[in-house]
mmCIF file of C-alpha atoms in Angstrom:
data_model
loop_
_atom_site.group_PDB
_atom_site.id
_atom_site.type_symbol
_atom_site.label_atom_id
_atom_site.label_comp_id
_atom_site.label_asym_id
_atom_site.label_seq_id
_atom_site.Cartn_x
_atom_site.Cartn_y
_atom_site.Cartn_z
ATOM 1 C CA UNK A 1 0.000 0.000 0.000
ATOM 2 C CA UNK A 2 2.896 2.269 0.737
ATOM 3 C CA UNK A 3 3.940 2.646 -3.028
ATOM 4 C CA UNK A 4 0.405 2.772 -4.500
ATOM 5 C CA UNK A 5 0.990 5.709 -6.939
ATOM 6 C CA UNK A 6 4.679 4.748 -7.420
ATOM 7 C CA UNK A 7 8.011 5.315 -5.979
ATOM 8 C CA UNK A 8 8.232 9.176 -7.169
ATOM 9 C CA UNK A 9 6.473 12.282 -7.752
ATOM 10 C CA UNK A 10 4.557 13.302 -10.248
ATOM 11 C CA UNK A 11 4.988 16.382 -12.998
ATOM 12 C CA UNK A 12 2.653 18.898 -10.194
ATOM 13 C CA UNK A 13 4.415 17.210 -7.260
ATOM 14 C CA UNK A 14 8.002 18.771 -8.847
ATOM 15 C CA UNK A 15 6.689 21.676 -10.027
ATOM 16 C CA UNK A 16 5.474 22.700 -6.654
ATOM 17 C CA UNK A 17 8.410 21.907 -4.971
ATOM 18 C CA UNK A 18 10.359 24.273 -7.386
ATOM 19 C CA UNK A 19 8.116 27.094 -6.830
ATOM 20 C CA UNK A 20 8.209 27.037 -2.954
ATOM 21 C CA UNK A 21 12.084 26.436 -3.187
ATOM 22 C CA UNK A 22 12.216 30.245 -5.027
ATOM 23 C CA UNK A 23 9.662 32.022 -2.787
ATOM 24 C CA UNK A 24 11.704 30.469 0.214
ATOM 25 C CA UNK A 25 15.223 31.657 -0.574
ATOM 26 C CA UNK A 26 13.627 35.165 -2.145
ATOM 27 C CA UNK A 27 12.351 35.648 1.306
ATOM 28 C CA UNK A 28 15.270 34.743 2.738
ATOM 29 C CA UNK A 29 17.522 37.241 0.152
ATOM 30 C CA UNK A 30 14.232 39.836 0.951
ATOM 31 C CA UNK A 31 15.013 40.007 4.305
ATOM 32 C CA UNK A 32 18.667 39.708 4.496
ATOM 33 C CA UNK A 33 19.014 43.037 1.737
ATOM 34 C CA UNK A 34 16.653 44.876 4.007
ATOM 35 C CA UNK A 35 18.659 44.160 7.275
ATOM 36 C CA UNK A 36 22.054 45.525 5.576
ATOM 37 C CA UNK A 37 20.274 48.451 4.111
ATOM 38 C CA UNK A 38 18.523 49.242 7.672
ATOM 39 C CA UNK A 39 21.970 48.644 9.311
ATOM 40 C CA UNK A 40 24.104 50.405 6.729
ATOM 41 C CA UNK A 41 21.940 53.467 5.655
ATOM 42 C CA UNK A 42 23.927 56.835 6.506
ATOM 43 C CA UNK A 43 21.112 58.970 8.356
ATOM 44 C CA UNK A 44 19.937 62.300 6.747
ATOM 45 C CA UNK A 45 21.783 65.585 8.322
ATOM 46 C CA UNK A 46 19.979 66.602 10.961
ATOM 47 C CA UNK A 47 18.327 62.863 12.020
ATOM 48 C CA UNK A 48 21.272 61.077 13.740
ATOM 49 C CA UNK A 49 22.472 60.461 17.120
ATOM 50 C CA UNK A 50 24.405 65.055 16.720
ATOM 51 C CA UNK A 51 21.152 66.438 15.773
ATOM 52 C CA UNK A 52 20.581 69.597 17.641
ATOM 53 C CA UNK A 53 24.049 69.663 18.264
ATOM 54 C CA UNK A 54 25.476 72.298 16.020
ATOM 55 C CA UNK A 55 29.233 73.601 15.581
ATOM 56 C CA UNK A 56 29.646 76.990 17.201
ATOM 57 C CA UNK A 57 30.461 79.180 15.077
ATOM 58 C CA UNK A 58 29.644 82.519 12.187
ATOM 59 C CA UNK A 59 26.146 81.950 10.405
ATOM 60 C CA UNK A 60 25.010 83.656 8.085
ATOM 61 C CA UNK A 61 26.779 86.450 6.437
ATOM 62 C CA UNK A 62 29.156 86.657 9.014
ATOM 63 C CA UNK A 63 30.184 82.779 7.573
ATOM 64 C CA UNK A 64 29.933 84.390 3.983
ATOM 65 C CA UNK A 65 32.636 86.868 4.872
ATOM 66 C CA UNK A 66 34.926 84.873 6.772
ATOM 67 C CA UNK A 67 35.080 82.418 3.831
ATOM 68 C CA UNK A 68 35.832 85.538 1.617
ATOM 69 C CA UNK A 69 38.815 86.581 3.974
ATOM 70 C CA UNK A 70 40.061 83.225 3.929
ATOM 71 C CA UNK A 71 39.996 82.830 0.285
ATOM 72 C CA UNK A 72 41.959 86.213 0.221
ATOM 73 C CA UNK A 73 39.347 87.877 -1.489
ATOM 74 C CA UNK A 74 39.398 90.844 0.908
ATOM 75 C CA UNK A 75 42.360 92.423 3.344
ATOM 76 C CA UNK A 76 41.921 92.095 6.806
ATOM 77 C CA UNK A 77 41.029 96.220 6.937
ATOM 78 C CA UNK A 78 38.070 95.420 4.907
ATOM 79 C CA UNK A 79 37.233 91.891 6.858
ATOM 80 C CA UNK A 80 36.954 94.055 10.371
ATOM 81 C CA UNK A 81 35.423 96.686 8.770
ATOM 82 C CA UNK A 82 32.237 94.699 7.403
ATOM 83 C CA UNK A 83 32.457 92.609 10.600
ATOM 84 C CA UNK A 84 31.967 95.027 12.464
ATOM 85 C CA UNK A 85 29.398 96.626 10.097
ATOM 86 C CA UNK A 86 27.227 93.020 10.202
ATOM 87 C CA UNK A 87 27.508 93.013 14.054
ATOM 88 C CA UNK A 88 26.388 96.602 14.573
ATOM 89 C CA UNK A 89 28.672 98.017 16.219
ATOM 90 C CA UNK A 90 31.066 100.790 14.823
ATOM 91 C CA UNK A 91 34.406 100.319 12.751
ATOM 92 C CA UNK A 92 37.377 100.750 15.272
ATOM 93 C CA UNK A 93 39.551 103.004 14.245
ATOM 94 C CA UNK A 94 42.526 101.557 11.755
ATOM 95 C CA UNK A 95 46.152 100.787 13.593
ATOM 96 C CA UNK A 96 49.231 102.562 12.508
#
Protein backbone atom coordinates (compact mmCIF):
# COMPACT_ATOMS: atom_id res chain seq x y z
CA UNK A 1 0.00 0.00 0.00
CA UNK A 2 2.90 2.27 0.74
CA UNK A 3 3.94 2.65 -3.03
CA UNK A 4 0.40 2.77 -4.50
CA UNK A 5 0.99 5.71 -6.94
CA UNK A 6 4.68 4.75 -7.42
CA UNK A 7 8.01 5.32 -5.98
CA UNK A 8 8.23 9.18 -7.17
CA UNK A 9 6.47 12.28 -7.75
CA UNK A 10 4.56 13.30 -10.25
CA UNK A 11 4.99 16.38 -13.00
CA UNK A 12 2.65 18.90 -10.19
CA UNK A 13 4.41 17.21 -7.26
CA UNK A 14 8.00 18.77 -8.85
CA UNK A 15 6.69 21.68 -10.03
CA UNK A 16 5.47 22.70 -6.65
CA UNK A 17 8.41 21.91 -4.97
CA UNK A 18 10.36 24.27 -7.39
CA UNK A 19 8.12 27.09 -6.83
CA UNK A 20 8.21 27.04 -2.95
CA UNK A 21 12.08 26.44 -3.19
CA UNK A 22 12.22 30.24 -5.03
CA UNK A 23 9.66 32.02 -2.79
CA UNK A 24 11.70 30.47 0.21
CA UNK A 25 15.22 31.66 -0.57
CA UNK A 26 13.63 35.17 -2.14
CA UNK A 27 12.35 35.65 1.31
CA UNK A 28 15.27 34.74 2.74
CA UNK A 29 17.52 37.24 0.15
CA UNK A 30 14.23 39.84 0.95
CA UNK A 31 15.01 40.01 4.31
CA UNK A 32 18.67 39.71 4.50
CA UNK A 33 19.01 43.04 1.74
CA UNK A 34 16.65 44.88 4.01
CA UNK A 35 18.66 44.16 7.27
CA UNK A 36 22.05 45.53 5.58
CA UNK A 37 20.27 48.45 4.11
CA UNK A 38 18.52 49.24 7.67
CA UNK A 39 21.97 48.64 9.31
CA UNK A 40 24.10 50.40 6.73
CA UNK A 41 21.94 53.47 5.66
CA UNK A 42 23.93 56.84 6.51
CA UNK A 43 21.11 58.97 8.36
CA UNK A 44 19.94 62.30 6.75
CA UNK A 45 21.78 65.59 8.32
CA UNK A 46 19.98 66.60 10.96
CA UNK A 47 18.33 62.86 12.02
CA UNK A 48 21.27 61.08 13.74
CA UNK A 49 22.47 60.46 17.12
CA UNK A 50 24.40 65.05 16.72
CA UNK A 51 21.15 66.44 15.77
CA UNK A 52 20.58 69.60 17.64
CA UNK A 53 24.05 69.66 18.26
CA UNK A 54 25.48 72.30 16.02
CA UNK A 55 29.23 73.60 15.58
CA UNK A 56 29.65 76.99 17.20
CA UNK A 57 30.46 79.18 15.08
CA UNK A 58 29.64 82.52 12.19
CA UNK A 59 26.15 81.95 10.40
CA UNK A 60 25.01 83.66 8.09
CA UNK A 61 26.78 86.45 6.44
CA UNK A 62 29.16 86.66 9.01
CA UNK A 63 30.18 82.78 7.57
CA UNK A 64 29.93 84.39 3.98
CA UNK A 65 32.64 86.87 4.87
CA UNK A 66 34.93 84.87 6.77
CA UNK A 67 35.08 82.42 3.83
CA UNK A 68 35.83 85.54 1.62
CA UNK A 69 38.82 86.58 3.97
CA UNK A 70 40.06 83.22 3.93
CA UNK A 71 40.00 82.83 0.28
CA UNK A 72 41.96 86.21 0.22
CA UNK A 73 39.35 87.88 -1.49
CA UNK A 74 39.40 90.84 0.91
CA UNK A 75 42.36 92.42 3.34
CA UNK A 76 41.92 92.09 6.81
CA UNK A 77 41.03 96.22 6.94
CA UNK A 78 38.07 95.42 4.91
CA UNK A 79 37.23 91.89 6.86
CA UNK A 80 36.95 94.05 10.37
CA UNK A 81 35.42 96.69 8.77
CA UNK A 82 32.24 94.70 7.40
CA UNK A 83 32.46 92.61 10.60
CA UNK A 84 31.97 95.03 12.46
CA UNK A 85 29.40 96.63 10.10
CA UNK A 86 27.23 93.02 10.20
CA UNK A 87 27.51 93.01 14.05
CA UNK A 88 26.39 96.60 14.57
CA UNK A 89 28.67 98.02 16.22
CA UNK A 90 31.07 100.79 14.82
CA UNK A 91 34.41 100.32 12.75
CA UNK A 92 37.38 100.75 15.27
CA UNK A 93 39.55 103.00 14.24
CA UNK A 94 42.53 101.56 11.75
CA UNK A 95 46.15 100.79 13.59
CA UNK A 96 49.23 102.56 12.51
Amino acid sequence: MMFWYGHGMNGWGWFAMLISTVVFWGLIIAIGVLLYRALVRPTPPGTGPTAGHKTPGPTGPEQILAERYARGEIDDEEYHRRLATLRGSPPSAPSP
